[in-house]
Amino acid sequence: MTDPDEHGFAAALSAKLSTHILGNPLHFFPTIDSTNTYAARLAHEGAFEGTTVIADSQSGGKGRLGRSWVSPPGVNLYLSVILRPPVSTAVAPQLNLLAAIAVADAIRETTRLSPAIKWPNDVLVADKKVCGILAEMQTDTGGLRAVIVGIGVNINAPLSAFPEELRDKASSLLIAGGQTIERSTFTASLLTHLEKSYVLWLQEGFSTLRLRWERYAAHLLGTRISVAVPEGTVVGTVLGLDRDGGLLVQGDNGERHRLLAGDVTVLGGYNRGEVR
């Protein structure tokens, strides 16, 4: 079942939402430049935690590392939420990881597909990217004021919706599973799982969520990767996550690295190793 139009999507989502924090209030736009940009403006003006911005299409969708996010109308999900966790700026990047878990949980709940996570927060199906996540912090002299978590999920986009240069790297739930997914159902599932993970994170920290993240990223454990970081390139074998969400990599030169950000390329050499 597909959504009849953007207004049907918004109305159906409002009827299905049972969250206590996220989606309250909900701002929906037929088109917008970027949900993250709009949500950031709302957060700066004092919007409540849980404020959620959704668009049917974006003219300037934002991805990680300054990239753009292809945002055709009527087929996908473009969503940003405002969170105001009482944590330090050093801890806030963990929200990227728990958002990826929530997306993977929603895919499992609403489809028959098997999602995987590529560090730090790309969600893959059949080795192709179906979701990107961008978390942006707002700070002042007193510390963290807000985090804008932007999530883009390719739900019902056909292959023709992707530029040719992305067709061997990107996919959608429709392409992977052969069935259309009702966007309102998927979005309600995602917001529900994101809220549950967020509350658990606030109560217990990252330790419980770390194990869930590693289950979705099991294909990476023991695998050789190359990570582009500001200082250069790290090449080595994935050991797992540390207790704070950093990626642990045993370098080819024997040096052990703890990475907090970077662009990962899988080099192969799968070797199911134990997380250390």
PDB file of C-alpha atoms in Angstrom, residues 48-275:
ATOM      1  CA  PHE A  48      10.602  21.504  22.810  1.00  0.00           C
ATOM      2  CA  GLU A  49      12.447  18.212  22.810  1.00  0.00           C
ATOM      3  CA  GLY A  50      10.644  15.740  20.579  1.00  0.00           C
ATOM      4  CA  THR A  51       9.701  18.311  17.945  1.00  0.00           C
ATOM      5  CA  THR A  52       9.748  16.405  14.651  1.00  0.00           C
ATOM      6  CA  VAL A  53      10.016  17.778  11.118  1.00  0.00           C
ATOM      7  CA  ILE A  54       9.032  15.609   8.137  1.00  0.00           C
ATOM      8  CA  ALA A  55       8.992  16.536   4.458  1.00  0.00           C
ATOM      9  CA  ASP A  56       7.597  14.751   1.434  1.00  0.00           C
ATOM     10  CA  SER A  57      10.573  16.031  -0.570  1.00  0.00           C
ATOM     11  CA  GLN A  58      13.695  18.150  -0.067  1.00  0.00           C
ATOM     12  CA  SER A  59      15.444  20.515  -2.425  1.00  0.00           C
ATOM     13  CA  GLY A  60      18.663  20.574  -0.381  1.00  0.00           C
ATOM     14  CA  GLY A  61      18.806  17.345   1.604  1.00  0.00           C
ATOM     15  CA  LYS A  62      21.977  17.054   3.700  1.00  0.00           C
ATOM     16  CA  GLY A  63      24.173  13.993   4.118  1.00  0.00           C
ATOM     17  CA  ARG A  64      27.323  13.301   6.098  1.00  0.00           C
ATOM     18  CA  LEU A  65      30.642  14.961   5.247  1.00  0.00           C
ATOM     19  CA  GLY A  66      28.942  17.763   3.322  1.00  0.00           C
ATOM     20  CA  ARG A  67      27.281  15.464   0.808  1.00  0.00           C
ATOM     21  CA  SER A  68      23.764  15.931  -0.546  1.00  0.00           C
ATOM     22  CA  TRP A  69      20.880  13.493  -0.027  1.00  0.00           C
ATOM     23  CA  VAL A  70      18.709  12.689  -3.052  1.00  0.00           C
ATOM     24  CA  SER A  71      15.127  13.457  -1.957  1.00  0.00           C
ATOM     25  CA  PRO A  72      12.440  12.715  -4.588  1.00  0.00           C
ATOM     26  CA  PRO A  73       8.785  13.302  -3.586  1.00  0.00           C
ATOM     27  CA  GLY A  74       6.183  10.746  -2.602  1.00  0.00           C
ATOM     28  CA  VAL A  75       8.374   7.716  -2.010  1.00  0.00           C
ATOM     29  CA  ASN A  76      10.807   8.107   0.889  1.00  0.00           C
ATOM     30  CA  LEU A  77      11.157   9.439   4.432  1.00  0.00           C
ATOM     31  CA  TYR A  78      12.988  12.665   5.283  1.00  0.00           C
ATOM     32  CA  LEU A  79      12.784  13.323   9.016  1.00  0.00           C
ATOM     33  CA  SER A  80      14.536  15.362  11.701  1.00  0.00           C
ATOM     34  CA  VAL A  81      13.943  15.340  15.458  1.00  0.00           C
ATOM     35  CA  ILE A  82      15.065  17.776  18.133  1.00  0.00           C
ATOM     36  CA  LEU A  83      16.605  16.156  21.209  1.00  0.00           C
ATOM     37  CA  ARG A  84      17.864  17.921  24.308  1.00  0.00           C
ATOM     38  CA  PRO A  85      19.714  15.245  26.293  1.00  0.00           C
ATOM     39  CA  PRO A  86      21.396  16.284  29.562  1.00  0.00           C
ATOM     40  CA  VAL A  87      24.801  14.995  28.445  1.00  0.00           C
ATOM     41  CA  SER A  88      28.160  16.403  27.409  1.00  0.00           C
ATOM     42  CA  THR A  89      29.142  17.176  23.839  1.00  0.00           C
ATOM     43  CA  ALA A  90      31.580  14.247  24.026  1.00  0.00           C
ATOM     44  CA  VAL A  91      28.731  11.785  24.601  1.00  0.00           C
ATOM     45  CA  ALA A  92      26.193  13.264  22.146  1.00  0.00           C
ATOM     46  CA  PRO A  93      27.659  11.548  19.014  1.00  0.00           C
ATOM     47  CA  GLN A  94      26.352   8.255  20.406  1.00  0.00           C
ATOM     48  CA  LEU A  95      22.949   9.419  19.150  1.00  0.00           C
ATOM     49  CA  ASN A  96      24.148   8.567  15.633  1.00  0.00           C
ATOM     50  CA  LEU A  97      24.589   4.960  16.692  1.00  0.00           C
ATOM     51  CA  LEU A  98      21.262   4.583  18.460  1.00  0.00           C
ATOM     52  CA  ALA A  99      19.451   6.218  15.530  1.00  0.00           C
ATOM     53  CA  ALA A 100      20.952   3.571  13.229  1.00  0.00           C
ATOM     54  CA  ILE A 101      19.728   0.850  15.588  1.00  0.00           C
ATOM     55  CA  ALA A 102      16.215   2.325  15.521  1.00  0.00           C
ATOM     56  CA  VAL A 103      16.156   2.384  11.714  1.00  0.00           C
ATOM     57  CA  ALA A 104      17.342  -1.224  11.548  1.00  0.00           C
ATOM     58  CA  ASP A 105      14.704  -2.230  14.122  1.00  0.00           C
ATOM     59  CA  ALA A 106      11.988  -0.524  12.054  1.00  0.00           C
ATOM     60  CA  ILE A 107      13.121  -2.286   8.871  1.00  0.00           C
ATOM     61  CA  ARG A 108      12.976  -5.644  10.628  1.00  0.00           C
ATOM     62  CA  GLU A 109       9.539  -4.869  12.041  1.00  0.00           C
ATOM     63  CA  THR A 110       7.919  -3.661   8.809  1.00  0.00           C
ATOM     64  CA  THR A 111       9.645  -5.838   6.172  1.00  0.00           C
ATOM     65  CA  ARG A 112      11.188  -9.271   5.729  1.00  0.00           C
ATOM     66  CA  LEU A 113      14.568  -7.743   5.014  1.00  0.00           C
ATOM     67  CA  SER A 114      17.748  -8.171   7.063  1.00  0.00           C
ATOM     68  CA  PRO A 115      19.347  -4.775   7.696  1.00  0.00           C
ATOM     69  CA  ALA A 116      22.963  -4.223   8.638  1.00  0.00           C
ATOM     70  CA  ILE A 117      24.815  -1.204  10.003  1.00  0.00           C
ATOM     71  CA  LYS A 118      28.013   0.189   8.530  1.00  0.00           C
ATOM     72  CA  TRP A 119      29.872   2.292  11.080  1.00  0.00           C
ATOM     73  CA  PRO A 120      28.981   4.738  12.259  1.00  0.00           C
ATOM     74  CA  ASN A 121      25.387   5.028  11.090  1.00  0.00           C
ATOM     75  CA  ASP A 122      24.713   3.950   7.512  1.00  0.00           C
ATOM     76  CA  VAL A 123      22.008   1.289   7.299  1.00  0.00           C
ATOM     77  CA  LEU A 124      22.397  -1.268   4.518  1.00  0.00           C
ATOM     78  CA  VAL A 125      20.215  -3.928   2.932  1.00  0.00           C
ATOM     79  CA  ALA A 126      21.878  -6.475   0.646  1.00  0.00           C
ATOM     80  CA  ASP A 127      25.124  -4.482   0.959  1.00  0.00           C
ATOM     81  CA  LYS A 128      23.562  -1.283  -0.404  1.00  0.00           C
ATOM     82  CA  LYS A 129      22.764   1.891   1.526  1.00  0.00           C
ATOM     83  CA  VAL A 130      19.087   2.525   2.265  1.00  0.00           C
ATOM     84  CA  CYS A 131      19.472   5.053   5.083  1.00  0.00           C
ATOM     85  CA  GLY A 132      21.694   7.938   6.049  1.00  0.00           C
ATOM     86  CA  ILE A 133      21.805   9.728   9.398  1.00  0.00           C
ATOM     87  CA  LEU A 134      23.164  13.172  10.221  1.00  0.00           C
ATOM     88  CA  ALA A 135      23.272  14.425  13.820  1.00  0.00           C
ATOM     89  CA  GLU A 136      24.146  18.091  14.320  1.00  0.00           C
ATOM     90  CA  MET A 137      24.822  19.662  17.714  1.00  0.00           C
ATOM     91  CA  GLN A 138      23.898  23.107  18.983  1.00  0.00           C
ATOM     92  CA  THR A 139      26.100  24.349  21.819  1.00  0.00           C
ATOM     93  CA  ASP A 140      26.745  27.429  23.892  1.00  0.00           C
ATOM     94  CA  THR A 141      29.104  28.341  26.711  1.00  0.00           C
ATOM     95  CA  GLY A 142      27.020  26.194  29.057  1.00  0.00           C
ATOM     96  CA  GLY A 143      27.483  23.072  26.918  1.00  0.00           C
ATOM     97  CA  LEU A 144      25.075  21.105  24.765  1.00  0.00           C
ATOM     98  CA  ARG A 145      21.773  22.832  23.961  1.00  0.00           C
ATOM     99  CA  ALA A 146      20.273  20.442  21.418  1.00  0.00           C
ATOM    100  CA  VAL A 147      20.999  17.720  18.900  1.00  0.00           C
ATOM    101  CA  ILE A 148      19.203  17.638  15.556  1.00  0.00           C
ATOM    102  CA  VAL A 149      19.014  14.038  14.364  1.00  0.00           C
ATOM    103  CA  GLY A 150      18.239  13.851  10.656  1.00  0.00           C
ATOM    104  CA  ILE A 151      17.232  10.514   9.117  1.00  0.00           C
ATOM    105  CA  GLY A 152      16.679   9.785   5.450  1.00  0.00           C
ATOM    106  CA  VAL A 153      15.311   6.360   4.488  1.00  0.00           C
ATOM    107  CA  ASN A 154      14.826   5.172   0.920  1.00  0.00           C
ATOM    108  CA  ILE A 155      11.499   3.374   1.240  1.00  0.00           C
ATOM    109  CA  ASN A 156       9.652   3.120  -2.079  1.00  0.00           C
ATOM    110  CA  ALA A 157      12.089   4.779  -4.478  1.00  0.00           C
ATOM    111  CA  PRO A 158      12.496   2.869  -7.777  1.00  0.00           C
ATOM    112  CA  LEU A 159      15.949   2.420  -9.258  1.00  0.00           C
ATOM    113  CA  SER A 160      15.224   5.204 -11.743  1.00  0.00           C
ATOM    114  CA  ALA A 161      14.996   7.693  -8.838  1.00  0.00           C
ATOM    115  CA  PHE A 162      18.729   7.380  -8.158  1.00  0.00           C
ATOM    116  CA  PRO A 163      21.421   9.105 -10.207  1.00  0.00           C
ATOM    117  CA  GLU A 164      23.356   6.575 -12.276  1.00  0.00           C
ATOM    118  CA  GLU A 165      26.496   7.074 -10.208  1.00  0.00           C
ATOM    119  CA  LEU A 166      24.644   5.902  -7.064  1.00  0.00           C
ATOM    120  CA  ARG A 167      22.800   2.883  -8.437  1.00  0.00           C
ATOM    121  CA  ASP A 168      25.538   0.405  -7.518  1.00  0.00           C
ATOM    122  CA  LYS A 169      25.778   1.795  -3.967  1.00  0.00           C
ATOM    123  CA  ALA A 170      22.251   2.866  -2.959  1.00  0.00           C
ATOM    124  CA  SER A 171      18.956   1.019  -2.792  1.00  0.00           C
ATOM    125  CA  SER A 172      15.491   1.189  -1.258  1.00  0.00           C
ATOM    126  CA  LEU A 173      13.281  -1.164   0.711  1.00  0.00           C
ATOM    127  CA  LEU A 174      11.132  -1.526  -2.408  1.00  0.00           C
ATOM    128  CA  ILE A 175      14.076  -2.528  -4.599  1.00  0.00           C
ATOM    129  CA  ALA A 176      15.458  -4.937  -2.007  1.00  0.00           C
ATOM    130  CA  GLY A 177      12.168  -6.548  -1.013  1.00  0.00           C
ATOM    131  CA  GLY A 178      10.020  -6.190  -4.107  1.00  0.00           C
ATOM    132  CA  GLN A 179       7.105  -4.757  -2.135  1.00  0.00           C
ATOM    133  CA  THR A 180       5.945  -1.218  -1.422  1.00  0.00           C
ATOM    134  CA  ILE A 181       5.908  -0.163   2.216  1.00  0.00           C
ATOM    135  CA  GLU A 182       3.360   2.233   3.663  1.00  0.00           C
ATOM    136  CA  ARG A 183       5.454   5.201   4.686  1.00  0.00           C
ATOM    137  CA  SER A 184       3.255   6.159   7.636  1.00  0.00           C
ATOM    138  CA  THR A 185       3.570   2.643   9.086  1.00  0.00           C
ATOM    139  CA  PHE A 186       7.338   2.654   8.694  1.00  0.00           C
ATOM    140  CA  THR A 187       7.679   6.161  10.145  1.00  0.00           C
ATOM    141  CA  ALA A 188       5.545   5.326  13.184  1.00  0.00           C
ATOM    142  CA  SER A 189       7.681   2.231  13.778  1.00  0.00           C
ATOM    143  CA  LEU A 190      10.899   4.227  13.438  1.00  0.00           C
ATOM    144  CA  LEU A 191       9.830   6.960  15.857  1.00  0.00           C
ATOM    145  CA  THR A 192       8.662   4.341  18.362  1.00  0.00           C
ATOM    146  CA  HIS A 193      11.976   2.462  18.261  1.00  0.00           C
ATOM    147  CA  LEU A 194      13.987   5.694  18.342  1.00  0.00           C
ATOM    148  CA  GLU A 195      12.119   6.900  21.415  1.00  0.00           C
ATOM    149  CA  LYS A 196      12.607   3.569  23.220  1.00  0.00           C
ATOM    150  CA  SER A 197      16.329   3.550  22.438  1.00  0.00           C
ATOM    151  CA  TYR A 198      16.694   7.187  23.464  1.00  0.00           C
ATOM    152  CA  VAL A 199      14.983   6.658  26.825  1.00  0.00           C
ATOM    153  CA  LEU A 200      17.080   3.521  27.472  1.00  0.00           C
ATOM    154  CA  TRP A 201      20.230   5.463  26.592  1.00  0.00           C
ATOM    155  CA  LEU A 202      19.339   8.256  29.018  1.00  0.00           C
ATOM    156  CA  GLN A 203      18.614   5.757  31.791  1.00  0.00           C
ATOM    157  CA  GLU A 204      21.415   3.218  31.334  1.00  0.00           C
ATOM    158  CA  GLY A 205      23.994   4.735  29.017  1.00  0.00           C
ATOM    159  CA  PHE A 206      25.363   3.217  25.840  1.00  0.00           C
ATOM    160  CA  SER A 207      26.384  -0.221  27.174  1.00  0.00           C
ATOM    161  CA  THR A 208      23.093  -2.012  26.452  1.00  0.00           C
ATOM    162  CA  LEU A 209      22.722  -0.388  23.035  1.00  0.00           C
ATOM    163  CA  ARG A 210      26.303  -1.258  22.150  1.00  0.00           C
ATOM    164  CA  LEU A 211      25.469  -4.968  22.025  1.00  0.00           C
ATOM    165  CA  ARG A 212      22.472  -4.310  19.761  1.00  0.00           C
ATOM    166  CA  TRP A 213      24.579  -2.187  17.431  1.00  0.00           C
ATOM    167  CA  GLU A 214      27.219  -4.907  17.187  1.00  0.00           C
ATOM    168  CA  ARG A 215      24.607  -7.520  16.293  1.00  0.00           C
ATOM    169  CA  TYR A 216      23.569  -5.413  13.298  1.00  0.00           C
ATOM    170  CA  ALA A 217      27.244  -4.831  12.418  1.00  0.00           C
ATOM    171  CA  ALA A 218      28.379  -8.429  12.919  1.00  0.00           C
ATOM    172  CA  HIS A 219      29.421  -8.607   9.256  1.00  0.00           C
ATOM    173  CA  LEU A 220      32.143  -6.042  10.000  1.00  0.00           C
ATOM    174  CA  LEU A 221      33.739  -7.782  12.977  1.00  0.00           C
ATOM    175  CA  GLY A 222      37.092  -9.205  11.983  1.00  0.00           C
ATOM    176  CA  THR A 223      36.919  -7.489   8.576  1.00  0.00           C
ATOM    177  CA  ARG A 224      39.669  -5.345   7.067  1.00  0.00           C
ATOM    178  CA  ILE A 225      38.596  -1.781   6.419  1.00  0.00           C
ATOM    179  CA  SER A 226      40.050   1.531   5.368  1.00  0.00           C
ATOM    180  CA  VAL A 227      38.862   4.593   7.287  1.00  0.00           C
ATOM    181  CA  ALA A 228      39.415   8.122   6.020  1.00  0.00           C
ATOM    182  CA  VAL A 229      39.987  10.326   9.078  1.00  0.00           C
ATOM    183  CA  PRO A 230      41.118  13.963   9.338  1.00  0.00           C
ATOM    184  CA  GLU A 231      44.699  12.839  10.053  1.00  0.00           C
ATOM    185  CA  GLY A 232      44.875  10.506   7.051  1.00  0.00           C
ATOM    186  CA  THR A 233      43.826   6.898   6.491  1.00  0.00           C
ATOM    187  CA  VAL A 234      43.646   4.018   8.950  1.00  0.00           C
ATOM    188  CA  VAL A 235      43.774   0.489   7.512  1.00  0.00           C
ATOM    189  CA  GLY A 236      43.174  -2.486   9.749  1.00  0.00           C
ATOM    190  CA  THR A 237      40.811  -5.065  11.207  1.00  0.00           C
ATOM    191  CA  VAL A 238      37.569  -4.201  13.018  1.00  0.00           C
ATOM    192  CA  LEU A 239      37.523  -5.339  16.649  1.00  0.00           C
ATOM    193  CA  GLY A 240      34.155  -3.812  17.639  1.00  0.00           C
ATOM    194  CA  LEU A 241      32.953  -0.805  19.611  1.00  0.00           C
ATOM    195  CA  ASP A 242      34.304   0.432  22.902  1.00  0.00           C
ATOM    196  CA  ARG A 243      31.974   1.286  25.781  1.00  0.00           C
ATOM    197  CA  ASP A 244      31.572   4.862  24.518  1.00  0.00           C
ATOM    198  CA  GLY A 245      30.780   4.001  20.899  1.00  0.00           C
ATOM    199  CA  GLY A 246      34.225   4.480  19.367  1.00  0.00           C
ATOM    200  CA  LEU A 247      35.246   2.033  16.632  1.00  0.00           C
ATOM    201  CA  LEU A 248      38.202  -0.151  17.626  1.00  0.00           C
ATOM    202  CA  VAL A 249      40.528  -1.056  14.768  1.00  0.00           C
ATOM    203  CA  GLN A 250      43.707  -3.125  14.918  1.00  0.00           C
ATOM    204  CA  GLY A 251      45.957  -1.414  12.391  1.00  0.00           C
ATOM    205  CA  ASP A 252      47.963  -3.445   9.902  1.00  0.00           C
ATOM    206  CA  ASN A 253      51.062  -2.049  11.594  1.00  0.00           C
ATOM    207  CA  GLY A 254      49.955  -3.479  14.953  1.00  0.00           C
ATOM    208  CA  GLU A 255      48.787  -0.163  16.402  1.00  0.00           C
ATOM    209  CA  ARG A 256      45.326  -0.126  17.951  1.00  0.00           C
ATOM    210  CA  HIS A 257      43.078   2.785  16.973  1.00  0.00           C
ATOM    211  CA  ARG A 258      39.930   4.216  18.545  1.00  0.00           C
ATOM    212  CA  LEU A 259      37.984   6.149  15.908  1.00  0.00           C
ATOM    213  CA  LEU A 260      35.112   8.539  16.590  1.00  0.00           C
ATOM    214  CA  ALA A 261      34.379   9.653  13.027  1.00  0.00           C
ATOM    215  CA  GLY A 262      35.420   8.747   9.521  1.00  0.00           C
ATOM    216  CA  ASP A 263      34.389   7.313   6.161  1.00  0.00           C
ATOM    217  CA  VAL A 264      34.649   3.513   6.015  1.00  0.00           C
ATOM    218  CA  THR A 265      35.513   1.375   3.003  1.00  0.00           C
ATOM    219  CA  VAL A 266      35.308  -2.393   3.439  1.00  0.00           C
ATOM    220  CA  LEU A 267      38.370  -4.100   1.991  1.00  0.00           C
ATOM    221  CA  GLY A 268      37.185  -7.668   2.502  1.00  0.00           C
ATOM    222  CA  GLY A 269      38.993 -10.473   4.250  1.00  0.00           C
ATOM    223  CA  TYR A 270      36.042 -11.480   6.417  1.00  0.00           C
ATOM    224  CA  ASN A 271      37.137 -13.243   9.571  1.00  0.00           C
ATOM    225  CA  ARG A 272      34.476 -13.529  12.258  1.00  0.00           C
ATOM    226  CA  GLY A 273      36.463 -12.311  15.225  1.00  0.00           C
ATOM    227  CA  GLU A 274      35.579 -11.821  18.862  1.00  0.00           C
ATOM    228  CA  VAL A 275      34.808  -8.323  20.046  1.00  0.00           C
TER     229      VAL A 275
END
